[in-house]
mmCIF file of C-alpha atoms in Angstrom:
data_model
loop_
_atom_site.group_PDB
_atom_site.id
_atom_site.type_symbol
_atom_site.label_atom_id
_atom_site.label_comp_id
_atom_site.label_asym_id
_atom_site.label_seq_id
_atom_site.Cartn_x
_atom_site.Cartn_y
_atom_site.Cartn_z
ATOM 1 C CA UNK A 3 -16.556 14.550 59.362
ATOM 2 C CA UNK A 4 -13.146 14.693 57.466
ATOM 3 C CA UNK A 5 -13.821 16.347 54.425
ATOM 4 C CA UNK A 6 -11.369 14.444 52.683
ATOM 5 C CA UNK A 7 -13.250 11.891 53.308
ATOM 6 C CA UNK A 8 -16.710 14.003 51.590
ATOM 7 C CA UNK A 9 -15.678 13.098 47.897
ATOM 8 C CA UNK A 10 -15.191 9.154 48.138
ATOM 9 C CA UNK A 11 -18.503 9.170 49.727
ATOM 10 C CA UNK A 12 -20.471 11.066 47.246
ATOM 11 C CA UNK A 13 -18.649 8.386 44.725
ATOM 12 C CA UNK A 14 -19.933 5.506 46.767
ATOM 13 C CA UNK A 15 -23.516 6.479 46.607
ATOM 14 C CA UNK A 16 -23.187 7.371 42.488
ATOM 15 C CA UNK A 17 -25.469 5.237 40.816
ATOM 16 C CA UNK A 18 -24.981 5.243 36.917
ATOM 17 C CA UNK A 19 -27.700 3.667 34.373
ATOM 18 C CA UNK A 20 -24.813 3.911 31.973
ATOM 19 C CA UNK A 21 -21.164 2.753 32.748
ATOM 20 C CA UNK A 22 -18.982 2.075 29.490
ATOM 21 C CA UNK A 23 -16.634 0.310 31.409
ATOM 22 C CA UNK A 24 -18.668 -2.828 31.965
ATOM 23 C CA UNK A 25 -18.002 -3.457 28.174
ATOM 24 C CA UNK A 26 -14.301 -3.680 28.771
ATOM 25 C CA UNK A 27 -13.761 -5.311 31.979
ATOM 26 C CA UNK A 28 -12.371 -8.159 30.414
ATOM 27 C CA UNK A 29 -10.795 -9.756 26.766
ATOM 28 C CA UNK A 30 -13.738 -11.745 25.926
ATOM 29 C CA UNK A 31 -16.591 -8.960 26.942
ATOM 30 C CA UNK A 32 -13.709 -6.829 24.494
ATOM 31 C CA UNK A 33 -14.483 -9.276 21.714
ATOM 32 C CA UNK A 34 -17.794 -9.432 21.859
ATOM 33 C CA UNK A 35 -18.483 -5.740 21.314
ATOM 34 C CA UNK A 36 -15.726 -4.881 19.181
ATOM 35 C CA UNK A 37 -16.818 -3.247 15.911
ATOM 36 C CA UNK A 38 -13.665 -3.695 13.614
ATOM 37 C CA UNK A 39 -11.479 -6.709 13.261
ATOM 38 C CA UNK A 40 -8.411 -7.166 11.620
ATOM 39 C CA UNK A 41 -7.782 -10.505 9.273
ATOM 40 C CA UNK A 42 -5.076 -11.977 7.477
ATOM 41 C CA UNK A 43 -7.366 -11.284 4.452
ATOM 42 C CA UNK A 44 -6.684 -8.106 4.720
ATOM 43 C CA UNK A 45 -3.316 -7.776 4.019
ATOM 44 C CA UNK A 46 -1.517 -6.841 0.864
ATOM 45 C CA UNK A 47 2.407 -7.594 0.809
ATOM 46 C CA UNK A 48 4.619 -5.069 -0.932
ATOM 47 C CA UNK A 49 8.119 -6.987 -2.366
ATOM 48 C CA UNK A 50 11.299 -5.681 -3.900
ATOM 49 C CA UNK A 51 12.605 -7.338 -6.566
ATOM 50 C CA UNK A 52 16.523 -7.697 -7.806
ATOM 51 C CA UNK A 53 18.510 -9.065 -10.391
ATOM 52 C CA UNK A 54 20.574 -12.455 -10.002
ATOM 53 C CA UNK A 55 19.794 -15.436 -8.195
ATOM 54 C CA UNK A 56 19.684 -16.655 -4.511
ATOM 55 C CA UNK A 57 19.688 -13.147 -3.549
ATOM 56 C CA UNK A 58 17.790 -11.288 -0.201
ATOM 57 C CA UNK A 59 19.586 -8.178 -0.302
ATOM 58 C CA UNK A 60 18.303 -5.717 3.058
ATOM 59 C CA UNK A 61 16.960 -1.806 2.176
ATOM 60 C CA UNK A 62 19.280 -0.276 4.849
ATOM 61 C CA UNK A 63 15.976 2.413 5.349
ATOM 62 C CA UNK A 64 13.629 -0.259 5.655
ATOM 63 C CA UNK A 65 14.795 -2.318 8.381
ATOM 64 C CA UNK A 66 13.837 -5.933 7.816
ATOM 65 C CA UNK A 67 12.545 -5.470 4.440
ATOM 66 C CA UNK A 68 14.671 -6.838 1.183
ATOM 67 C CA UNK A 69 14.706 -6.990 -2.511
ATOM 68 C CA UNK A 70 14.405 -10.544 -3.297
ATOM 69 C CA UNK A 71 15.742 -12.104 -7.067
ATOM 70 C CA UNK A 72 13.058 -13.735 -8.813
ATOM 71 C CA UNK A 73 13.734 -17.661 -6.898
ATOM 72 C CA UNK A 74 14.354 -16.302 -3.326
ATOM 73 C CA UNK A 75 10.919 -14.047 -4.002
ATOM 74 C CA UNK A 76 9.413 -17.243 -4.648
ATOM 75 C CA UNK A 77 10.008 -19.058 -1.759
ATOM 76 C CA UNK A 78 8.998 -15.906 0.011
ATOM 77 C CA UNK A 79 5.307 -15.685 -1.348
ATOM 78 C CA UNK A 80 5.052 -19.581 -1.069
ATOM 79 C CA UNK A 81 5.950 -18.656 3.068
ATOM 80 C CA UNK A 82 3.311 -15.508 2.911
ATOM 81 C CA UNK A 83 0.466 -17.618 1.173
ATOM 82 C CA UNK A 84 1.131 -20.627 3.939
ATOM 83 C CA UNK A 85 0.201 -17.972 6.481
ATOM 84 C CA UNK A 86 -3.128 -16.704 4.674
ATOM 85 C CA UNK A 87 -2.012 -13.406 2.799
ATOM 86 C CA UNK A 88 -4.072 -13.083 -0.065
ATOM 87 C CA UNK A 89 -1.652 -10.850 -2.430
ATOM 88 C CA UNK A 90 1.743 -9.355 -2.935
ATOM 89 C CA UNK A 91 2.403 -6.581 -4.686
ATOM 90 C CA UNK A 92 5.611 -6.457 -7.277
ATOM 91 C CA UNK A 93 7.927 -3.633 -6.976
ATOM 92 C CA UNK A 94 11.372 -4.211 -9.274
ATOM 93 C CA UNK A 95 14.842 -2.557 -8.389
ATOM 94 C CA UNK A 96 15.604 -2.169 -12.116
ATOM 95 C CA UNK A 97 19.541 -2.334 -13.326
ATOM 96 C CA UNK A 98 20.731 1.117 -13.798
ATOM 97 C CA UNK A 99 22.440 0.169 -16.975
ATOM 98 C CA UNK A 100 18.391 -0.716 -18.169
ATOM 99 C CA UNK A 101 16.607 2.607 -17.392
ATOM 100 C CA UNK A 102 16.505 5.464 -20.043
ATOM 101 C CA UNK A 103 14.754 8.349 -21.203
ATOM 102 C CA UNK A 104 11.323 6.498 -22.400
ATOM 103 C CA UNK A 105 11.428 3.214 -20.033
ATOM 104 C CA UNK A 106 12.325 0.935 -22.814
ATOM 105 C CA UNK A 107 12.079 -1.366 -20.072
ATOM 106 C CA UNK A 108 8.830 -0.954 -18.815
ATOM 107 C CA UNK A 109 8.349 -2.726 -22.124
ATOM 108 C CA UNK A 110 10.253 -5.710 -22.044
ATOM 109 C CA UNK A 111 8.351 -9.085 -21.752
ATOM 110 C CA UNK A 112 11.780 -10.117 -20.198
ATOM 111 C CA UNK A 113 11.614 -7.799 -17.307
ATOM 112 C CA UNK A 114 11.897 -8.605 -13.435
ATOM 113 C CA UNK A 115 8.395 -8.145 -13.165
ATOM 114 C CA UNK A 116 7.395 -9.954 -16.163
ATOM 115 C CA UNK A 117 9.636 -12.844 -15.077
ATOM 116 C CA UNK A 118 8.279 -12.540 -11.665
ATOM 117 C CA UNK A 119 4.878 -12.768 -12.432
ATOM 118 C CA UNK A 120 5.787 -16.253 -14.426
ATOM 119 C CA UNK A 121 7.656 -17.917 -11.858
ATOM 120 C CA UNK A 122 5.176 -17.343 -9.148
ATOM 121 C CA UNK A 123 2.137 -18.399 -11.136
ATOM 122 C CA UNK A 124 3.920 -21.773 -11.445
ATOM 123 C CA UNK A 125 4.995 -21.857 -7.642
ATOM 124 C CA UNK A 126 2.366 -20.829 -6.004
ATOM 125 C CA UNK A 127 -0.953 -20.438 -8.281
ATOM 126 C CA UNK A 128 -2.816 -19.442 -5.292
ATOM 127 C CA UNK A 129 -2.114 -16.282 -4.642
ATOM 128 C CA UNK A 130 -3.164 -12.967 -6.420
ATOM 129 C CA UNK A 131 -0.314 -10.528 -8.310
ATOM 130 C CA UNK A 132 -0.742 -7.009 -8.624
ATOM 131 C CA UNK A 133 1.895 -4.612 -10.857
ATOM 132 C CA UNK A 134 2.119 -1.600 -10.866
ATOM 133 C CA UNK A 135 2.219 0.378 -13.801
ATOM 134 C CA UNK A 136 4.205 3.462 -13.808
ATOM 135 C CA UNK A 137 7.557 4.488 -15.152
ATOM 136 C CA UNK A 138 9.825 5.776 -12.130
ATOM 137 C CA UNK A 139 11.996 1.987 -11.837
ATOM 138 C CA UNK A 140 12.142 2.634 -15.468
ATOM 139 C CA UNK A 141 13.292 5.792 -16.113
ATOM 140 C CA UNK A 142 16.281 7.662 -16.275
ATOM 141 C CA UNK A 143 15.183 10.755 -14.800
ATOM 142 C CA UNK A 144 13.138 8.576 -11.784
ATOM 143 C CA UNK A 145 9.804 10.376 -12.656
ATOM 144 C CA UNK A 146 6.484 8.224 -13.254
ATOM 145 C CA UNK A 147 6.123 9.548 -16.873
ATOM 146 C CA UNK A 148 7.828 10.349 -19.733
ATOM 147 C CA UNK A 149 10.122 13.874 -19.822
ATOM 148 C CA UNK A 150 10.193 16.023 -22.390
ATOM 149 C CA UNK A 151 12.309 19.712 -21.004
ATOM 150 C CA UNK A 152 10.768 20.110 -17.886
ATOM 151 C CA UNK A 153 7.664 18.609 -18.187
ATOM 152 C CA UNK A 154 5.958 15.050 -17.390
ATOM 153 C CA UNK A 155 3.481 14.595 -20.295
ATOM 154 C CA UNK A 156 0.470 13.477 -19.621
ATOM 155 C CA UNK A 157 -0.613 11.632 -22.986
ATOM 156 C CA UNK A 158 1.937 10.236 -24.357
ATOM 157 C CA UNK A 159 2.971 8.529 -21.065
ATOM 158 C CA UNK A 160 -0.801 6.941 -21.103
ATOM 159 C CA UNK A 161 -0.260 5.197 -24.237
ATOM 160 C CA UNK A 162 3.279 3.858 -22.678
ATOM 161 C CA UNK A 163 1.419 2.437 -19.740
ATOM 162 C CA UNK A 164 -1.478 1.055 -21.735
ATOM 163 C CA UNK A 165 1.359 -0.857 -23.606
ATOM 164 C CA UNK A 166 3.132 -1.682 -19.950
ATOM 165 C CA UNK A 167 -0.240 -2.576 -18.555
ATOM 166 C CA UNK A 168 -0.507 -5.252 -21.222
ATOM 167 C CA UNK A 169 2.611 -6.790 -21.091
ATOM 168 C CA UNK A 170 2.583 -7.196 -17.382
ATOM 169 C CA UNK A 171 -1.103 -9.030 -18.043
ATOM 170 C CA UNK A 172 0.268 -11.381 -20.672
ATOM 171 C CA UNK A 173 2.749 -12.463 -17.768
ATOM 172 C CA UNK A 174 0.247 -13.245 -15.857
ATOM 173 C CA UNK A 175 -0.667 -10.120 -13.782
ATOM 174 C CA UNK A 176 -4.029 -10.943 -11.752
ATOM 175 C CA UNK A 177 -4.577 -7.003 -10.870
ATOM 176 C CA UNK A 178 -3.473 -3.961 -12.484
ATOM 177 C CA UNK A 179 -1.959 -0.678 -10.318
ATOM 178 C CA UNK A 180 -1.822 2.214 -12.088
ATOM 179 C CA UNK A 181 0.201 4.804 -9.344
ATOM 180 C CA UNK A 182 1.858 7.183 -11.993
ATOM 181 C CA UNK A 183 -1.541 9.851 -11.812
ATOM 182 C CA UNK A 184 -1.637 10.641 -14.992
ATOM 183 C CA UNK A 185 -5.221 11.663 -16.613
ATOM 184 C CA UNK A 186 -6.939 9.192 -18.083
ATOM 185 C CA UNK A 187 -4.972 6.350 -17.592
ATOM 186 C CA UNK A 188 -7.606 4.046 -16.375
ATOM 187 C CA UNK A 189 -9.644 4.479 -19.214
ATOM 188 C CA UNK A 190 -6.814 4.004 -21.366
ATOM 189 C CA UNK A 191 -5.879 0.645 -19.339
ATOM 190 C CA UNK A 192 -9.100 -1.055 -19.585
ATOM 191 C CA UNK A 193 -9.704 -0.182 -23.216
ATOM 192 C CA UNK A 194 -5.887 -1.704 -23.961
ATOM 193 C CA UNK A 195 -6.544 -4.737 -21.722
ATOM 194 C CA UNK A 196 -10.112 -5.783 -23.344
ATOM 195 C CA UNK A 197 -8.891 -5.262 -26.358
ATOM 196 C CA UNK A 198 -6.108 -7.590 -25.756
ATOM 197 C CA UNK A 199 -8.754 -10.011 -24.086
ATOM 198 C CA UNK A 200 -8.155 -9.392 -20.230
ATOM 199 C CA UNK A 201 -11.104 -8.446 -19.535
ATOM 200 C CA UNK A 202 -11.258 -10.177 -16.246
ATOM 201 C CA UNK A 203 -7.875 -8.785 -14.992
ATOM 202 C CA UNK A 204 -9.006 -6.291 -12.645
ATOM 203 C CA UNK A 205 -7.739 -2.664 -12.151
ATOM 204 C CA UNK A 206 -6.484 -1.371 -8.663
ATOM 205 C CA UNK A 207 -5.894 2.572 -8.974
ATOM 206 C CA UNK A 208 -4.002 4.478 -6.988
ATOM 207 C CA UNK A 209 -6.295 7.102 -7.408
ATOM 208 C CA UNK A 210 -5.703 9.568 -4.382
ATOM 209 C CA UNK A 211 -2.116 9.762 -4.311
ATOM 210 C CA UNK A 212 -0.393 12.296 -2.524
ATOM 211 C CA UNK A 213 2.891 14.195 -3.161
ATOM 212 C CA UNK A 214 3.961 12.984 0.014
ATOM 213 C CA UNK A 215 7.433 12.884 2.210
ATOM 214 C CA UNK A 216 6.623 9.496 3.549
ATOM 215 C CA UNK A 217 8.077 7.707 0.268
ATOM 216 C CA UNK A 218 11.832 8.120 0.908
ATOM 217 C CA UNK A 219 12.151 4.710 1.886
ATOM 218 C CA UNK A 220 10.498 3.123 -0.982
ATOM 219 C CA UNK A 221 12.318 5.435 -3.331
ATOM 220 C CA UNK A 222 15.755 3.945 -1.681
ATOM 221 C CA UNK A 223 14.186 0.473 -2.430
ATOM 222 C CA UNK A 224 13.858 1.060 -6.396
ATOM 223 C CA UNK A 225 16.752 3.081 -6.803
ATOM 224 C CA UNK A 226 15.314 6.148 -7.784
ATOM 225 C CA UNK A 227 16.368 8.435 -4.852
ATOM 226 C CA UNK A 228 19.289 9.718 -5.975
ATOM 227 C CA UNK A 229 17.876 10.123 -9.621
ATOM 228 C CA UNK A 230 14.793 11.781 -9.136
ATOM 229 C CA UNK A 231 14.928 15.328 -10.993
ATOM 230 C CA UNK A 232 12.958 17.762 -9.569
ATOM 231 C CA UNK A 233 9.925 16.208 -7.643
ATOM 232 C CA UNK A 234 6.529 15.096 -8.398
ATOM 233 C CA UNK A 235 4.154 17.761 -7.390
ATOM 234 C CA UNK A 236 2.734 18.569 -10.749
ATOM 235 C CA UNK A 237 0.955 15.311 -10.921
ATOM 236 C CA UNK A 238 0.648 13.904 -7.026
ATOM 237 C CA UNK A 239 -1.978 15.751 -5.246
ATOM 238 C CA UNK A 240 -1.181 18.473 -2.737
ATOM 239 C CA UNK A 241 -1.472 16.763 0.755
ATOM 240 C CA UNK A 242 -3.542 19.511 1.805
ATOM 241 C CA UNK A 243 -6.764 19.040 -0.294
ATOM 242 C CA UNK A 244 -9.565 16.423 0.127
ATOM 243 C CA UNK A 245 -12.508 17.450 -2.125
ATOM 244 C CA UNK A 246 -10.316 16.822 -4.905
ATOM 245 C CA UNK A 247 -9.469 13.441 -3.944
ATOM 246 C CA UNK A 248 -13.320 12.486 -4.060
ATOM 247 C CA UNK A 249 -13.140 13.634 -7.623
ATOM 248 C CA UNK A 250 -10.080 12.098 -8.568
ATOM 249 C CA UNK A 251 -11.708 8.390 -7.516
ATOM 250 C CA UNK A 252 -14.793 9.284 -8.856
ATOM 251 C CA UNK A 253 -13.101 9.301 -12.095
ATOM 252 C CA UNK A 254 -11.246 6.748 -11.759
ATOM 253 C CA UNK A 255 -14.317 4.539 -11.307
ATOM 254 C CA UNK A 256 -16.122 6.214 -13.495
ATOM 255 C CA UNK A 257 -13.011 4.610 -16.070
ATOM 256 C CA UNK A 258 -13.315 1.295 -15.059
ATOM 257 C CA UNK A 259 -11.404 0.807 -11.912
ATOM 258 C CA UNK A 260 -12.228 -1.858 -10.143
ATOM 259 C CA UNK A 261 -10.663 -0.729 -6.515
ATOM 260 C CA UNK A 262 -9.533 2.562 -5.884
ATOM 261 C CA UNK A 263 -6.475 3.039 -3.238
ATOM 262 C CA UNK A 264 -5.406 5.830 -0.760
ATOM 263 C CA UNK A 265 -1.923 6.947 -0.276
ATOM 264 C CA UNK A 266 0.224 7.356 2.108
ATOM 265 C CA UNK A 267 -2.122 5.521 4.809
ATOM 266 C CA UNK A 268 -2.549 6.706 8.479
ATOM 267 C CA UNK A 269 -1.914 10.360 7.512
ATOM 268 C CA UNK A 270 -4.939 10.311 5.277
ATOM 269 C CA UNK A 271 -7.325 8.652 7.038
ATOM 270 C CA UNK A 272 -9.816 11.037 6.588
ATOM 271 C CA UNK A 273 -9.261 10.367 3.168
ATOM 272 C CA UNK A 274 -10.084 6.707 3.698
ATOM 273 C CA UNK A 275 -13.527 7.847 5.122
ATOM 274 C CA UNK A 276 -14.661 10.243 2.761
ATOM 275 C CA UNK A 277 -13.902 7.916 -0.221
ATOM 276 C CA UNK A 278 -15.930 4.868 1.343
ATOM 277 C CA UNK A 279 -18.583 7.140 2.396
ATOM 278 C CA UNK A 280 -19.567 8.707 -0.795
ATOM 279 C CA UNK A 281 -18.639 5.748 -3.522
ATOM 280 C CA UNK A 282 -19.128 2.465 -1.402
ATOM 281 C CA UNK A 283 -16.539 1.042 -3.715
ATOM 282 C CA UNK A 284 -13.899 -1.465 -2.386
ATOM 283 C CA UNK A 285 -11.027 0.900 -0.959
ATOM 284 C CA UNK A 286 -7.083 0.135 -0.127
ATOM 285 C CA UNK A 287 -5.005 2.187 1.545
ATOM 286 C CA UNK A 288 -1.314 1.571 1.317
ATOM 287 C CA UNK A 289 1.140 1.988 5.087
ATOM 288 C CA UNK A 290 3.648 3.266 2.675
ATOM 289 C CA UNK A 291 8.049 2.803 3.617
ATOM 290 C CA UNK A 292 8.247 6.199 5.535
ATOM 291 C CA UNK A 293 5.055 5.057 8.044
ATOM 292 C CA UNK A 294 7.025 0.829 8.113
ATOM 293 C CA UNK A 295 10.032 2.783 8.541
ATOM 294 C CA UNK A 296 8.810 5.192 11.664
ATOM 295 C CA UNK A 297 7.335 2.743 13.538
ATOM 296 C CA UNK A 298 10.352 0.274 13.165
ATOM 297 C CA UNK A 299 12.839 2.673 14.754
ATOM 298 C CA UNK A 300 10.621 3.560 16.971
ATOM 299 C CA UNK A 301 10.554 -0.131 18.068
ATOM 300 C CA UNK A 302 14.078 -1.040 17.542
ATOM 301 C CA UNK A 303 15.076 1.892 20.017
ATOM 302 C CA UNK A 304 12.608 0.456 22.860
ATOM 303 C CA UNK A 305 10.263 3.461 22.624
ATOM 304 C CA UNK A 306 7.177 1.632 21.603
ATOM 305 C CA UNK A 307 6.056 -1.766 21.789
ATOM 306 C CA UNK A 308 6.374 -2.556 18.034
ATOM 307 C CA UNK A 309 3.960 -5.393 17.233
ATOM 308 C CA UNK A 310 1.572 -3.638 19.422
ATOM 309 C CA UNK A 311 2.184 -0.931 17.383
ATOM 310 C CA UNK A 312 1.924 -2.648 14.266
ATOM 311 C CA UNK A 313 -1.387 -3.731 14.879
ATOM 312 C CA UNK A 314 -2.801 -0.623 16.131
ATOM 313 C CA UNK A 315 -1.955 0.945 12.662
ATOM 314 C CA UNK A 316 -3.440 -1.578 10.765
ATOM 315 C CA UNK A 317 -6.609 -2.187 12.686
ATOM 316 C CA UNK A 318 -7.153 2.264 12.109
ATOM 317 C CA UNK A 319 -7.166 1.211 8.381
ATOM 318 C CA UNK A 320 -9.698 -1.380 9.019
ATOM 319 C CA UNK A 321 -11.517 1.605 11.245
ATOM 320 C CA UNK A 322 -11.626 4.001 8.804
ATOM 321 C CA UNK A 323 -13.496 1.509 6.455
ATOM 322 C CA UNK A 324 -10.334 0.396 3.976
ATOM 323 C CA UNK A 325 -11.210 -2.911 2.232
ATOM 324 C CA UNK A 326 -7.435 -3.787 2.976
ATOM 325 C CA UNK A 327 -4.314 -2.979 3.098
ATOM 326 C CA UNK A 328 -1.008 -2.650 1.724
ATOM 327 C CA UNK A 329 1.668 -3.205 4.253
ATOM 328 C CA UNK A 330 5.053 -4.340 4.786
ATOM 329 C CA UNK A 331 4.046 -5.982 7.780
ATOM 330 C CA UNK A 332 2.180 -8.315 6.225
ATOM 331 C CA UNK A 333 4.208 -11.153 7.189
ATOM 332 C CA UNK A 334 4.793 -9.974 10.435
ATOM 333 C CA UNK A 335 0.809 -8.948 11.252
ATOM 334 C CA UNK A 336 0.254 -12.428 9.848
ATOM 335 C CA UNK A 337 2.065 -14.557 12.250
ATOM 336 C CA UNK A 338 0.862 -12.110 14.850
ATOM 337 C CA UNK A 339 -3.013 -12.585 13.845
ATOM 338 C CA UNK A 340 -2.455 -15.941 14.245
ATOM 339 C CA UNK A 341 -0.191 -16.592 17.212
ATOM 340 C CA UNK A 342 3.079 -17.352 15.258
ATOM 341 C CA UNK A 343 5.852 -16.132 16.096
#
């Protein structure tokens, strides 16, 4: 006999109890097993916001994303809600001219975000808001709290986001995001909000948020890259712990956070895990700019299929147990989800 021949035989007479494969051998024997699914639900939409009127102005490090003015942002969430997304998130690119030392503007019932929040309530009703509170589109100095030397302090920035935290509710905010990582913040966020009688306005914390390189993008988006002094490891966490992390939401909840959120995303999906496994408590993760912006390139030089792509990512948040999302595909995954092009 050939022994070439000796190895396709002893194949031929294999006979497995258990084959895997029989679960895949086609789309719809895929979908019936498949443990995770991704929804238009679960999408969060991140948007700029500019100055002026009629205005879509492009983040050259962000291809395809834009800061919108308050009208053209408008018409934008009206398109996102047609197509199912549940929320955007408000980001503003604040007027250079406006940011000082203490974030007057943070402040300012008047502000983008503030003005925002209005005009979409009256446009399109439907959909939820979420601000975030911090001070970096505010500021001077492009840090997330006030600056006194050298130092971000810690209290006295709380009390400035309490304030901001109200003002953005009176606007008609639907969910708080506090991202700046101060201590105590939450705490100091409910108490101002109940007291000002929001006490259904829910609170979305960024409450494991890394000192990460993935935000360059974003940081190009609301002006602060060039401003930033110093960076923002004394009050980010260090990308290489994870206990903490669990103790850092566990606070957080402990404060009165409603949802707790995870960033950067697929980096810290281990992250994701841990905090769903031990607290069971409604979990985000956010595919920050630098993640958008890798897997755009990637796509616009023909090196990966993008949407494909796209998907993938967002179904491994979906894996890794996040409630949702916080993407900049949203739009994108959304006509993809459901076969609109």
């Amino acid at each position: 006999m050939n022994d070439a021949r000796k190895p396709l035989e002893a194949a031929a007479r294999l006979s497995l109890l258990q084959r895997p494969r029989r679960n895949r051998k086609s789309e719809w024997a895929r979908r019936l097993v498949r443990e995770n699914a991704l929804e238009v639900s679960d999408l969060i939409w991140p948007l700029f916001l500019i100055d002026g009127s009629d205005r879509r102005e492009p983040v050259s490090s962000m291809p395809g994303v834009f800061r919108y003015s308050v009208d053209a942002a408008v018409e934008a969430i009206a398109d996102a809600a047609a197509l199912g997304v549940p929320a955007v998130a408000l980001f503003p690119y604040t007027d250079p001219d406006l940011r000082d030392e203490i974030a007057s503007a943070a402040l300012d019932p008047e502000n983008l975000v503030c003005r925002a929040c209005q005009a979409i309530k009256s446009a399109v009703p439907g959909i939820g808001i979420i601000t975030d509170v911090a001070l970096d589109p505010y500021t001077s100095h492009g840090h997330d709290g006030l600056l006194v030397g050298d130092e971000i302090v810690n209290d006295a920035t709380v009390a400035v986001l309490a304030r901001q935290a109200v003002t953005q509710a009176r606007a008609g905010a639907d969910i708080i995001a506090p991202s700046d990582m101060m201590d105590g913040r939450v705490e100091a966020i409910r108490n101002a909000l109940d007291a000002e009688g929001f006490e259904n306005v829910q609170i979305m914390s960024y409450a494991a948020k890394y000192a990460s390189a993935f935000y360059g993008p974003f940081r190009d988006a609301i002006g602060t890259s060039k401003t930033l002094r110093g960076d923002k490891r004394t009050y980010q966490m260090d990308p290489a712990n994870s206990d903490e992390a669990l103790r850092e939401v566990g606070l957080d909840l402990e404060q009165g956070a409603d949802m707790v959120m995870v960033k950067p995303g697929m980096p810290y999906l281990d992250i994701v895990r841990r905090v769903v496994d031990v607290y069971r408590a409604p979990t985000f993760a956010y595919q920050v700019s630098g993640e958008y912006a890798m897997i755009t390139a990637a796509s616009q030089n023909g090196w990966i299929d993008g949407e494909r792509a796209m998907l993938e990512s967002l179904l491994a948040f979906k894996r890794a147990g996040a409630s949702g999302v916080l993407t900049y595909f949203a739009l994108s995954a959304a006509r993809a989800l459901q076969g609109r092009k």
